[in-house]
Amino acid sequence: MSANHSNRLSASEIDKSSPLPYHYQLREILRAEIVAERWRRGDQLPSEHQLCDMFQVSRTTVREALDALVNEGLLTREKGLGTFVADPKFMETWTGSAIGFSDSITQQGYLIETKVLELDIKPAPLRIRQELNLQAHEDIVYLKRLRYILKQPILIVTSYMPARLFPGMTEIDFTVNSLYQTFRREYNIPVTRVKRSIEAIAADEDIAAQLDLPLGFPIMFIENTAYTDGGTPIEYYNAWRRGDKSRFQFEYSQPHPSGER
Amino acid sequence: MSANHSNRLSASEIDKSSPLPYHYQLREILRAEIVAERWRRGDQLPSEHQLCDMFQVSRTTVREALDALVNEGLLTREKGLGTFVADPKFMETWTGSAIGFSDSITQQGYLIETKVLELDIKPAPLRIRQELNLQAHEDIVYLKRLRYILKQPILIVTSYMPARLFPGMTEIDFTVNSLYQTFRREYNIPVTRVKRSIEAIAADEDIAAQLDLPLGFPIMFIENTAYTDGGTPIEYYNAWRRGDKSRFQFEYSQPHPSGER
DNA sequence: CGAACCATCTTGTCATGACAGGGTGACATC
DNA sequence: GATGTCACCCTGTCATGACAAGATGGTTCG
């Protein structure tokens, strides 16, 4: 229907010597084409067989990569026709940059104080390795911070970052530097995408003690993975926030009134 | 570590003569075990090889079925260990097309039951008038619902809608009809944008009693305003959800790099 | 007794090959 | 020109086989 794209990729290849799985590499190559809008809404991708030839991998691998992107909503498949770039999703209509709590607070003129509880280099637990796509025995920078507003402890964050990407990070003073600003300014690695989940839990003994709250106090627990260009994960964090002092706000619009299901 | 289940399935088999794909049949068989709670949180599933034997299909097919359920959040996999029933969270995922609560839950295969506690027309309180852009003395439709999953009360919602836009709404049976579907089907008013905020609070006496929880239990409190085309607000609601059974998940990509935290 | 090792379980990754079934367009036929 | 057929593209489904890598528990060795 709509005009087809050039089918030409920007000189990306699958590194067969890399420890990263082929399907992962391919997925990120394709994702890059889409987010850079070299492939646009409605464009047809090369067929699975063509992708096999282009990247010298089996159809199993190609389908695994495509599956993931279809699942994320970036692609759609049509039997007998082909695979297409999907309509853009709500992510782009996310309002503003004030995603988190700290932003809205600083915008209101309050001062945030930070105490660094731990900052060092460690071996990465498996869970973290998977989330950050690290190979075995790769080290991570571990940063644990306690953050205060009006002298009150509000938030505990434990961050994990691949040590390989951030040399010398243990020398940085995070009582005054924001983490994401450091990524961008010191390492020239901007955060371009985050995946996040939020739940409400009761404070256990550990968390209650650190936030100076009674046991069972409502806490917002946040898991977050941050990615930079090309889909490389660069940070995973867990955060525990005082529920009564935190609020997440966001908007979500639907691009067009499709109204199915 | 934890006790294992019986590994016995309720006499379900894959119908090889059915036009339904094997992986689909298997997925639904497994899902049934989970939603019926014959397999519980933390239980280990039979290994992939065992499932192959049990259902006489290839590992490709087994993995395809498991993949789907992992993706839905019903299962988790651990390399070297096995596949397990996930902590049941009634996730609201913001990557798909679902905007309402019931959509995202029913997509996970759970059945929602609804009890309508109140449905009538009232004058609008000031707070609501402002949120819905109403004039003084304009009436609203007030709908208070208690919603159950697996016979457990999970969620209380109080909705406010301009009575002017929804004539005859008090006659609709909301034990079977979803609110947003009603907007679209009965009134031809689709929800195209929502603005939402989330906090973690402790259950007060009222909420605790209605959700059958102890006082102080962690609750997710959600405020939501829904808009239709042109930005007209059509509904405002407050919702209180069991924190331990709820999780919000979403992705956020940034076109411009300005990550603050 | 403690540490190192290894057999054996698990899921993760990848290739190859096959056929089914939907969609499209060229072509022959009416 | 309208219509129907059919080769040929596409994705969907499924089997088989192989090896890697993480986890576990027992055994062996110091």
Coordinates of C-alpha atoms (C1' of nucleotides) in Angstrom, one line a residue:
Chain A
M1 CA 0.0 0.0 0.0
S2 CA 2.3 2.7 1.2
A3 CA 5.7 3.3 -0.4
N4 CA 8.4 0.9 0.5
H5 CA 11.6 1.8 2.1
S6 CA 15.1 1.2 0.7
N7 CA 15.7 -2.1 2.5
R8 CA 19.1 -0.9 3.1
L9 CA 20.6 -1.0 6.6
S10 CA 23.1 1.3 8.0
A11 CA 26.1 -0.9 7.9
S12 CA 25.2 -2.9 11.0
E13 CA 26.2 -6.5 11.3
I14 CA 25.9 -9.2 13.8
D15 CA 29.2 -9.8 15.6
K16 CA 29.5 -13.5 15.7
S17 CA 32.3 -13.4 18.2
S18 CA 30.3 -11.3 20.6
P19 CA 28.9 -13.1 23.7
L20 CA 25.6 -11.3 23.0
P21 CA 23.1 -13.7 21.4
Y22 CA 22.4 -13.1 17.7
H23 CA 18.7 -12.6 18.3
Y24 CA 19.5 -9.8 20.7
Q25 CA 21.9 -8.1 18.4
L26 CA 19.5 -8.4 15.5
R27 CA 16.7 -7.0 17.6
E28 CA 18.6 -4.0 18.6
I29 CA 19.8 -3.4 15.0
L30 CA 16.2 -3.4 13.8
R31 CA 15.0 -1.3 16.7
A32 CA 17.6 1.3 15.8
E33 CA 16.3 1.5 12.3
I34 CA 12.8 2.1 13.7
V35 CA 13.5 4.6 16.4
A36 CA 15.8 6.5 14.1
E37 CA 12.8 6.6 11.7
R38 CA 14.8 5.2 8.8
W39 CA 12.0 2.8 8.7
R40 CA 8.7 4.5 9.2
R41 CA 5.2 3.7 10.2
G42 CA 3.7 1.2 7.7
D43 CA 7.0 0.3 6.0
Q44 CA 7.5 -3.3 5.2
L45 CA 10.6 -5.0 6.6
P46 CA 12.7 -7.4 4.5
S47 CA 11.2 -10.8 4.6
E48 CA 12.4 -13.3 7.1
H49 CA 14.3 -15.2 4.5
Q50 CA 15.9 -12.0 3.3
L51 CA 16.9 -11.1 6.9
C52 CA 18.5 -14.6 7.1
D53 CA 20.6 -13.9 4.1
M54 CA 21.4 -10.4 5.1
F55 CA 22.6 -11.3 8.6
Q56 CA 23.7 -14.8 8.0
V57 CA 21.6 -16.4 10.7
S58 CA 18.9 -18.9 10.7
R59 CA 15.2 -18.2 10.5
T60 CA 14.8 -19.3 14.1
T61 CA 17.0 -16.4 15.2
V62 CA 15.3 -13.9 12.9
R63 CA 11.9 -14.9 14.2
E64 CA 13.1 -14.6 17.8
A65 CA 14.2 -11.1 17.2
L66 CA 11.0 -10.2 15.4
D67 CA 8.9 -11.8 18.0
A68 CA 10.4 -9.5 20.7
L69 CA 9.7 -6.4 18.7
V70 CA 6.2 -7.5 17.8
N71 CA 5.6 -8.1 21.4
E72 CA 6.9 -4.6 22.3
G73 CA 4.4 -3.2 19.8
L74 CA 7.1 -1.9 17.4
L75 CA 6.2 -4.3 14.6
T76 CA 3.2 -6.0 13.3
R77 CA 3.0 -9.1 11.3
E78 CA 0.5 -10.1 8.6
K79 CA 0.3 -13.6 7.4
G80 CA 0.9 -13.9 3.7
L81 CA 2.0 -10.3 3.5
G82 CA 5.0 -9.5 5.6
T83 CA 6.2 -7.6 8.7
F84 CA 5.6 -4.0 9.1
V85 CA 6.6 -1.1 11.3
A86 CA 3.7 -0.5 13.7
D87 CA 1.9 2.7 14.5
P88 CA 3.8 4.8 17.0
K89 CA 2.7 4.1 20.6
F90 CA 1.9 6.2 23.5
M91 CA 5.5 6.5 24.7
E92 CA 6.0 9.5 22.6
T93 CA 3.1 11.3 24.1
W94 CA 4.5 10.9 27.6
T95 CA 4.2 14.3 29.2
G96 CA 7.3 16.2 30.0
S97 CA 10.4 15.2 31.8
A98 CA 9.0 15.3 35.3
I99 CA 8.7 11.5 35.5
G100 CA 10.0 11.0 38.9
F101 CA 9.6 12.5 42.3
S102 CA 12.8 14.5 42.6
D103 CA 12.0 16.5 39.5
S104 CA 8.7 17.8 40.7
I105 CA 10.2 18.5 44.1
T106 CA 13.1 20.5 42.8
Q107 CA 10.7 22.3 40.5
Q108 CA 8.8 23.3 43.5
G109 CA 11.9 24.8 45.0
Y110 CA 12.8 22.1 47.6
L111 CA 16.3 21.0 48.1
I112 CA 17.2 17.4 47.8
E113 CA 20.1 16.1 49.9
T114 CA 21.8 12.8 49.1
K115 CA 23.8 10.5 51.3
V116 CA 25.9 7.9 49.5
L117 CA 25.7 4.7 51.5
E118 CA 27.9 2.6 49.2
L119 CA 29.8 3.1 46.0
D120 CA 32.0 0.3 44.7
I121 CA 32.7 -2.3 42.1
K122 CA 31.4 -5.8 42.5
P123 CA 30.7 -8.9 40.6
A124 CA 27.1 -8.8 39.1
P125 CA 24.4 -11.2 40.4
L126 CA 22.7 -13.2 37.7
R127 CA 19.5 -11.2 37.9
I128 CA 21.4 -8.0 37.2
R129 CA 23.5 -9.6 34.5
Q130 CA 20.4 -10.7 32.7
E131 CA 18.8 -7.3 33.0
L132 CA 21.9 -5.5 31.8
N133 CA 22.9 -8.1 29.3
L134 CA 26.3 -8.7 30.8
Q135 CA 28.5 -11.6 30.3
A136 CA 29.6 -13.8 33.1
H137 CA 32.2 -12.4 35.5
E138 CA 31.6 -8.9 34.3
D139 CA 31.7 -6.4 37.1
I140 CA 29.1 -3.7 38.0
V141 CA 29.3 -0.4 39.7
Y142 CA 27.0 -0.5 42.7
L143 CA 25.6 2.7 44.1
K144 CA 23.3 2.9 47.1
R145 CA 21.9 6.3 48.0
L146 CA 19.6 7.7 50.6
R147 CA 17.8 10.9 49.6
Y148 CA 16.4 13.5 51.9
I149 CA 13.9 16.3 51.5
L150 CA 13.6 18.8 54.3
K151 CA 15.9 16.7 56.3
Q152 CA 13.5 13.8 56.0
P153 CA 14.7 10.5 54.4
I154 CA 12.3 9.9 51.5
L155 CA 13.9 7.5 49.1
I156 CA 16.4 4.6 48.9
V157 CA 17.9 3.8 45.5
T158 CA 20.3 1.0 44.6
S159 CA 21.7 1.3 41.1
Y160 CA 23.7 -1.2 39.1
M161 CA 25.8 -0.1 36.1
P162 CA 28.2 -2.1 33.8
A163 CA 31.7 -1.1 35.1
R164 CA 33.0 -1.5 31.6
L165 CA 31.0 1.5 30.4
F166 CA 31.7 3.8 33.3
P167 CA 35.4 3.8 34.3
G168 CA 36.3 5.9 37.2
M169 CA 32.8 6.2 38.4
T170 CA 33.7 5.3 42.0
E171 CA 35.6 8.6 42.2
I172 CA 32.5 10.7 41.5
D173 CA 30.8 12.5 44.4
F174 CA 27.1 11.6 44.1
T175 CA 26.1 13.8 47.0
V176 CA 26.2 16.6 44.5
N177 CA 25.9 15.0 41.1
S178 CA 22.8 13.4 39.6
L179 CA 23.3 10.0 38.1
Y180 CA 21.7 10.6 34.8
Q181 CA 23.5 13.9 34.4
T182 CA 26.7 12.1 35.1
F183 CA 26.0 9.6 32.4
R184 CA 25.5 12.3 29.9
R185 CA 28.1 14.8 30.9
E186 CA 31.0 12.7 32.0
Y187 CA 30.5 9.7 29.8
N188 CA 28.5 11.1 26.9
I189 CA 25.9 8.3 27.3
P190 CA 22.4 9.8 27.3
V191 CA 19.4 7.8 28.7
T192 CA 17.0 7.5 25.9
R193 CA 14.5 4.9 27.1
V194 CA 13.4 3.5 30.4
K195 CA 11.3 0.5 31.3
R196 CA 9.7 0.7 34.7
S197 CA 7.3 -1.0 37.0
I198 CA 5.7 0.3 40.2
E199 CA 4.1 -1.6 43.1
A200 CA 2.9 -0.7 46.5
I201 CA 4.4 -2.8 49.3
A202 CA 4.8 -2.6 53.1
A203 CA 8.1 -1.5 54.6
D204 CA 10.0 -4.5 55.9
E205 CA 12.4 -4.1 58.9
D206 CA 15.3 -3.1 56.8
I207 CA 13.6 -0.4 54.7
A208 CA 11.6 0.9 57.7
A209 CA 14.8 1.4 59.6
Q210 CA 16.6 3.2 56.8
L211 CA 13.7 5.5 56.1
D212 CA 12.9 6.0 59.8
L213 CA 9.4 4.7 59.4
P214 CA 7.3 2.2 61.3
L215 CA 7.2 -1.4 60.1
G216 CA 4.5 -1.9 57.4
F217 CA 4.5 1.7 56.3
P218 CA 3.3 1.9 52.7
I219 CA 6.2 2.1 50.3
M220 CA 6.4 2.5 46.5
F221 CA 8.7 0.0 45.1
I222 CA 10.1 0.8 41.6
E223 CA 12.1 -1.4 39.3
N224 CA 13.8 0.5 36.4
T225 CA 16.0 -0.3 33.5
A226 CA 17.5 2.5 31.5
Y227 CA 18.7 2.2 28.0
T228 CA 20.8 4.4 25.7
D229 CA 20.8 4.7 21.9
G230 CA 20.7 1.4 20.2
G231 CA 19.0 -0.3 23.1
T232 CA 22.0 -1.0 25.2
P233 CA 21.0 -1.2 28.8
I234 CA 23.1 1.0 31.0
E235 CA 21.5 1.0 34.4
Y236 CA 19.2 -1.0 36.5
Y237 CA 17.8 0.3 39.8
N238 CA 15.5 -0.6 42.6
A239 CA 14.0 2.3 44.6
W240 CA 11.9 2.4 47.7
R241 CA 10.0 5.6 48.4
R242 CA 7.8 6.8 51.2
G243 CA 4.4 6.3 49.7
D244 CA 2.9 9.3 51.4
K245 CA 5.5 11.6 49.9
S246 CA 5.5 10.2 46.4
R247 CA 3.2 10.5 43.5
F248 CA 3.6 9.4 39.9
Q249 CA 1.8 11.3 37.3
F250 CA 1.5 10.5 33.6
E251 CA -0.6 10.8 30.5
Y252 CA -1.3 8.3 27.9
S253 CA -3.0 9.0 24.7
Q254 CA -4.0 6.8 21.9
P255 CA -2.7 7.9 18.5
H256 CA -5.9 7.2 16.6
P257 CA -9.4 6.1 17.7
S258 CA -8.9 2.5 16.5
G259 CA -11.3 1.0 19.0
E260 CA -10.9 -2.7 18.5
R261 CA -11.3 -5.5 21.0
Chain B
M1 CA 13.0 -25.7 48.4
S2 CA 9.3 -25.1 48.4
A3 CA 7.1 -28.1 48.1
N4 CA 6.5 -29.2 44.6
H5 CA 3.1 -29.7 43.1
S6 CA 1.8 -33.0 41.9
N7 CA 2.8 -32.5 38.3
R8 CA -0.5 -34.0 37.4
L9 CA -2.7 -32.3 34.9
S10 CA -6.4 -32.4 34.9
A11 CA -6.8 -34.8 32.0
S12 CA -6.2 -32.2 29.3
E13 CA -4.6 -33.2 26.1
I14 CA -3.6 -31.6 22.9
D15 CA -6.1 -32.4 20.2
K16 CA -3.9 -33.1 17.2
S17 CA -6.9 -33.0 14.9
S18 CA -7.9 -29.6 16.0
P19 CA -7.1 -26.6 13.7
L20 CA -5.8 -24.8 16.7
P21 CA -2.0 -24.7 16.9
Y22 CA -0.5 -27.0 19.4
H23 CA 1.4 -24.2 21.1
Y24 CA -1.9 -22.4 21.6
Q25 CA -3.7 -25.4 23.0
L26 CA -0.8 -26.1 25.4
R27 CA -0.6 -22.5 26.5
E28 CA -4.3 -22.5 27.4
I29 CA -4.0 -25.8 29.2
L30 CA -1.1 -24.4 31.3
R31 CA -2.9 -21.1 31.9
A32 CA -6.0 -23.0 33.1
E33 CA -3.8 -24.7 35.7
I34 CA -2.5 -21.4 36.9
V35 CA -5.7 -19.3 37.0
A36 CA -7.5 -22.2 38.7
E37 CA -4.7 -22.2 41.2
R38 CA -4.0 -25.8 40.9
W39 CA -0.5 -24.5 40.4
R40 CA 0.3 -21.9 42.8
R41 CA 2.8 -19.1 43.2
G42 CA 6.3 -20.4 43.2
D43 CA 5.4 -23.9 42.1
Q44 CA 7.8 -25.4 39.6
L45 CA 6.4 -26.5 36.3
P46 CA 7.4 -29.8 34.7
S47 CA 10.6 -29.2 32.7
E48 CA 10.4 -28.5 29.0
H49 CA 11.5 -32.0 28.2
Q50 CA 8.9 -33.5 30.5
L51 CA 6.2 -31.3 28.9
C52 CA 7.3 -32.6 25.5
D53 CA 6.8 -36.2 26.7
M54 CA 3.5 -35.4 28.4
F55 CA 1.9 -33.7 25.4
Q56 CA 3.8 -35.4 22.6
V57 CA 5.0 -32.2 21.0
S58 CA 8.4 -30.9 20.2
R59 CA 10.4 -28.5 22.4
T60 CA 9.9 -25.8 19.9
T61 CA 6.2 -25.9 20.6
V62 CA 6.6 -26.2 24.3
R63 CA 8.9 -23.2 24.4
E64 CA 6.5 -21.2 22.2
A65 CA 3.7 -21.8 24.7
L66 CA 5.9 -21.0 27.7
D67 CA 7.3 -17.9 26.0
A68 CA 3.8 -16.5 25.7
L69 CA 3.0 -17.1 29.3
V70 CA 6.3 -15.7 30.5
N71 CA 5.6 -12.7 28.5
E72 CA 2.2 -12.2 30.1
G73 CA 3.8 -12.3 33.5
L74 CA 2.2 -15.6 34.5
L75 CA 5.4 -17.6 34.6
T76 CA 9.1 -16.9 35.2
R77 CA 12.0 -18.8 34.0
E78 CA 15.4 -19.3 35.7
K79 CA 18.2 -20.7 33.8
G80 CA 19.6 -23.8 35.3
L81 CA 16.6 -24.2 37.6
G82 CA 13.3 -24.4 35.8
T83 CA 10.1 -22.6 35.1
F84 CA 7.9 -21.3 37.9
V85 CA 4.5 -19.8 38.5
A86 CA 5.0 -16.1 39.0
D87 CA 3.8 -14.0 41.8
P88 CA 0.3 -13.2 40.7
K89 CA 0.2 -9.5 40.0
F90 CA -2.6 -8.1 38.0
M91 CA -0.5 -6.1 35.9
E92 CA -1.5 -3.1 34.0
T93 CA 0.8 -2.8 31.0
W94 CA 1.0 0.4 29.1
T95 CA 2.7 -0.9 26.0
G96 CA -0.4 -2.4 24.5
S97 CA -3.6 -1.0 23.3
A98 CA -5.5 -1.5 26.5
I99 CA -6.5 1.6 28.4
G100 CA -8.8 0.4 31.0
F101 CA -8.4 -2.0 33.9
S102 CA -10.6 -4.8 32.8
D103 CA -8.9 -5.0 29.4
S104 CA -5.4 -5.6 30.8
I105 CA -6.7 -8.1 33.3
T106 CA -8.8 -10.2 31.0
Q107 CA -6.0 -10.3 28.5
Q108 CA -4.1 -12.2 31.2
G109 CA -6.8 -14.7 31.3
Y110 CA -8.4 -13.9 34.6
L111 CA -12.1 -13.4 35.1
I112 CA -13.2 -10.2 36.7
E113 CA -16.4 -10.0 38.7
T114 CA -17.9 -6.7 39.6
K115 CA -20.3 -5.7 42.3
V116 CA -22.0 -2.3 41.8
L117 CA -22.3 -0.6 45.1
E118 CA -23.9 2.6 43.9
L119 CA -25.1 4.0 40.7
D120 CA -27.1 7.3 40.6
I121 CA -27.2 10.9 39.6
K122 CA -26.0 13.6 42.0
P123 CA -24.8 17.1 42.1
A124 CA -21.1 17.4 41.4
P125 CA -18.7 18.3 44.2
L126 CA -16.4 21.2 43.5
R127 CA -13.3 19.0 43.0
I128 CA -15.1 17.0 40.4
R129 CA -16.6 20.0 38.7
Q130 CA -13.1 21.4 38.2
E131 CA -11.7 18.2 37.0
L132 CA -14.5 17.6 34.5
N133 CA -14.9 21.2 33.5
L134 CA -18.5 21.4 34.6
Q135 CA -20.6 24.4 35.3
A136 CA -22.1 24.9 38.7
H137 CA -25.2 22.8 39.4
E138 CA -24.4 20.4 36.7
D139 CA -25.1 16.8 37.7
I140 CA -22.9 13.8 37.5
V141 CA -23.4 10.1 37.2
Y142 CA -21.8 8.5 40.2
L143 CA -20.7 4.8 40.0
K144 CA -19.1 2.9 42.8
R145 CA -17.8 -0.6 42.0
L146 CA -16.1 -3.3 43.9
R147 CA -14.1 -5.6 41.6
Y148 CA -13.0 -9.2 42.3
I149 CA -10.5 -11.5 40.7
L150 CA -10.5 -15.1 41.8
K151 CA -13.2 -14.3 44.3
Q152 CA -10.9 -11.9 46.0
P153 CA -11.8 -8.2 46.3
I154 CA -9.0 -6.4 44.5
L155 CA -10.2 -2.9 43.7
I156 CA -12.7 -0.2 44.6
V157 CA -13.5 2.4 42.0
T158 CA -15.6 5.5 42.2
S159 CA -16.3 7.1 38.9
Y160 CA -17.8 10.5 38.1
M161 CA -19.2 11.3 34.6
P162 CA -21.1 14.4 33.3
A163 CA -24.8 13.3 33.3
R164 CA -25.3 15.5 30.3
L165 CA -23.1 13.3 28.1
F166 CA -24.5 10.0 29.3
P167 CA -28.3 9.9 29.4
G168 CA -29.8 6.7 30.7
M169 CA -26.6 5.5 32.1
T170 CA -28.2 4.6 35.4
E171 CA -30.1 1.8 33.6
I172 CA -26.9 0.0 32.5
D173 CA -25.8 -3.2 34.3
F174 CA -22.2 -2.6 35.1
T175 CA -21.8 -6.0 36.6
V176 CA -21.3 -7.2 33.1
N177 CA -20.4 -4.1 31.1
S178 CA -17.0 -2.5 31.2
L179 CA -17.2 1.3 31.6
Y180 CA -15.0 2.3 28.7
Q181 CA -16.6 -0.2 26.4
T182 CA -20.0 1.3 27.3
F183 CA -18.7 4.8 26.5
R184 CA -17.7 3.6 23.1
R185 CA -20.5 1.3 22.2
E186 CA -23.5 2.9 23.7
Y187 CA -22.6 6.6 23.5
N188 CA -20.0 6.5 20.7
I189 CA -17.5 8.4 22.9
P190 CA -14.1 6.7 22.8
V191 CA -11.5 7.4 25.4
T192 CA -8.5 8.7 23.6
R193 CA -6.4 10.1 26.4
V194 CA -6.0 9.5 30.1
K195 CA -4.2 11.5 32.8
R196 CA -3.3 9.4 35.8
S197 CA -1.5 9.6 39.1
I198 CA -0.5 6.9 41.5
E199 CA 0.4 6.9 45.1
A200 CA 1.0 4.3 47.8
I201 CA -1.1 4.8 50.9
A202 CA -2.1 2.7 53.9
A203 CA -5.6 1.3 54.0
D204 CA -7.9 3.3 56.3
E205 CA -10.7 1.7 58.2
D206 CA -13.2 2.1 55.4
I207 CA -11.0 0.8 52.6
A208 CA -9.7 -2.0 54.7
A209 CA -13.2 -3.2 55.5
Q210 CA -14.3 -3.1 51.9
L211 CA -11.3 -5.0 50.5
D212 CA -11.2 -7.3 53.5
L213 CA -7.8 -6.4 54.5
P214 CA -6.1 -5.4 57.8
L215 CA -5.8 -1.7 58.7
G216 CA -2.7 -0.1 57.2
F217 CA -2.4 -2.6 54.4
P218 CA -0.5 -1.1 51.4
I219 CA -2.9 0.3 48.8
M220 CA -2.3 1.8 45.5
F221 CA -4.4 4.9 45.2
I222 CA -5.1 6.1 41.6
E223 CA -6.6 9.3 40.4
N224 CA -7.6 9.3 36.8
T225 CA -9.2 11.6 34.3
A226 CA -10.2 10.3 30.9
Y227 CA -10.7 12.5 27.8
T228 CA -12.2 12.0 24.4
D229 CA -11.4 13.5 21.1
G230 CA -10.9 17.2 21.3
G231 CA -9.8 17.0 24.9
T232 CA -13.2 17.0 26.5
P233 CA -13.0 15.3 29.9
I234 CA -15.6 12.6 30.2
E235 CA -14.7 10.7 33.4
Y236 CA -12.9 11.1 36.6
Y237 CA -12.2 8.3 39.0
N238 CA -10.5 7.3 42.2
A239 CA -9.4 3.8 42.7
W240 CA -8.0 1.9 45.6
R241 CA -6.2 -1.3 44.7
R242 CA -4.5 -4.0 46.8
G243 CA -0.9 -3.2 46.5
D244 CA 0.4 -6.7 46.7
K245 CA -1.7 -7.8 43.7
S246 CA -1.1 -4.8 41.5
R247 CA 1.8 -3.7 39.4
F248 CA 2.1 -1.0 36.8
Q249 CA 4.5 -1.4 34.0
F250 CA 5.4 0.9 31.3
E251 CA 8.1 2.1 28.9
Y252 CA 9.1 5.6 28.2
S253 CA 11.3 6.8 25.3
Q254 CA 12.7 10.2 25.2
P255 CA 13.0 11.9 21.9
H256 CA 15.1 14.6 23.5
P257 CA 17.8 13.8 26.0
S258 CA 17.0 15.5 29.3
G259 CA 17.0 12.8 31.8
E260 CA 16.9 14.2 35.3
R261 CA 16.6 12.3 38.5
Chain C
dC1 C1' 35.9 -31.4 58.0
dG2 C1' 36.2 -28.5 54.1
dA3 C1' 37.1 -27.6 49.3
dA4 C1' 37.3 -29.0 44.6
dC5 C1' 35.3 -31.6 41.2
dC6 C1' 31.9 -33.6 38.3
dA7 C1' 27.6 -35.9 36.7
dT8 C1' 23.3 -34.4 35.7
dC9 C1' 19.6 -31.7 35.9
dT10 C1' 17.7 -27.2 34.0
dT11 C1' 16.8 -23.3 30.5
dG12 C1' 19.2 -20.6 26.5
dT13 C1' 20.7 -20.4 21.9
dC14 C1' 20.9 -21.7 17.1
dA15 C1' 20.6 -24.4 12.7
dT16 C1' 18.1 -27.1 9.3
dG17 C1' 14.3 -28.6 7.1
dA18 C1' 9.5 -29.2 6.2
dC19 C1' 4.8 -28.2 5.2
dA20 C1' 0.4 -25.3 5.9
dG21 C1' -2.2 -21.5 4.6
dG22 C1' -3.1 -16.6 3.5
dG23 C1' -2.3 -12.8 -0.2
dT24 C1' -1.2 -11.1 -4.6
dG25 C1' -0.7 -10.5 -9.2
dA26 C1' 0.0 -12.4 -13.8
dC27 C1' -2.3 -15.0 -17.0
dA28 C1' -5.7 -17.6 -19.4
dT29 C1' -10.4 -18.2 -20.1
dC30 C1' -15.1 -16.9 -20.7
Chain D
dG1 C1' -13.9 -6.4 -19.4
dA2 C1' -15.0 -9.7 -15.8
dT3 C1' -13.6 -14.0 -13.7
dG4 C1' -11.2 -17.7 -12.2
dT5 C1' -6.8 -20.3 -11.8
dC6 C1' -2.3 -20.8 -10.2
dA7 C1' 2.6 -19.9 -9.3
dC8 C1' 5.0 -17.6 -6.0
dC9 C1' 5.7 -14.8 -2.4
dC10 C1' 4.9 -14.1 2.6
dT11 C1' 4.3 -15.6 7.8
dG12 C1' 2.7 -19.6 10.8
dT13 C1' 3.6 -24.0 12.7
dC14 C1' 6.3 -28.0 14.1
dA15 C1' 10.0 -31.5 14.5
dT16 C1' 14.8 -32.8 15.3
dG17 C1' 19.1 -32.2 16.9
dA18 C1' 23.0 -30.0 18.9
dC19 C1' 25.7 -27.4 22.1
dA20 C1' 26.3 -23.7 25.9
dA21 C1' 25.8 -22.2 30.4
dG22 C1' 23.8 -22.0 35.2
dA23 C1' 22.4 -24.7 39.4
dT24 C1' 22.6 -28.6 42.3
dG25 C1' 24.0 -32.3 44.9
dG26 C1' 26.9 -36.1 45.6
dT27 C1' 31.7 -37.7 45.6
dT28 C1' 36.4 -37.4 46.0
dC29 C1' 40.5 -35.6 47.5
dG30 C1' 43.5 -32.9 50.5

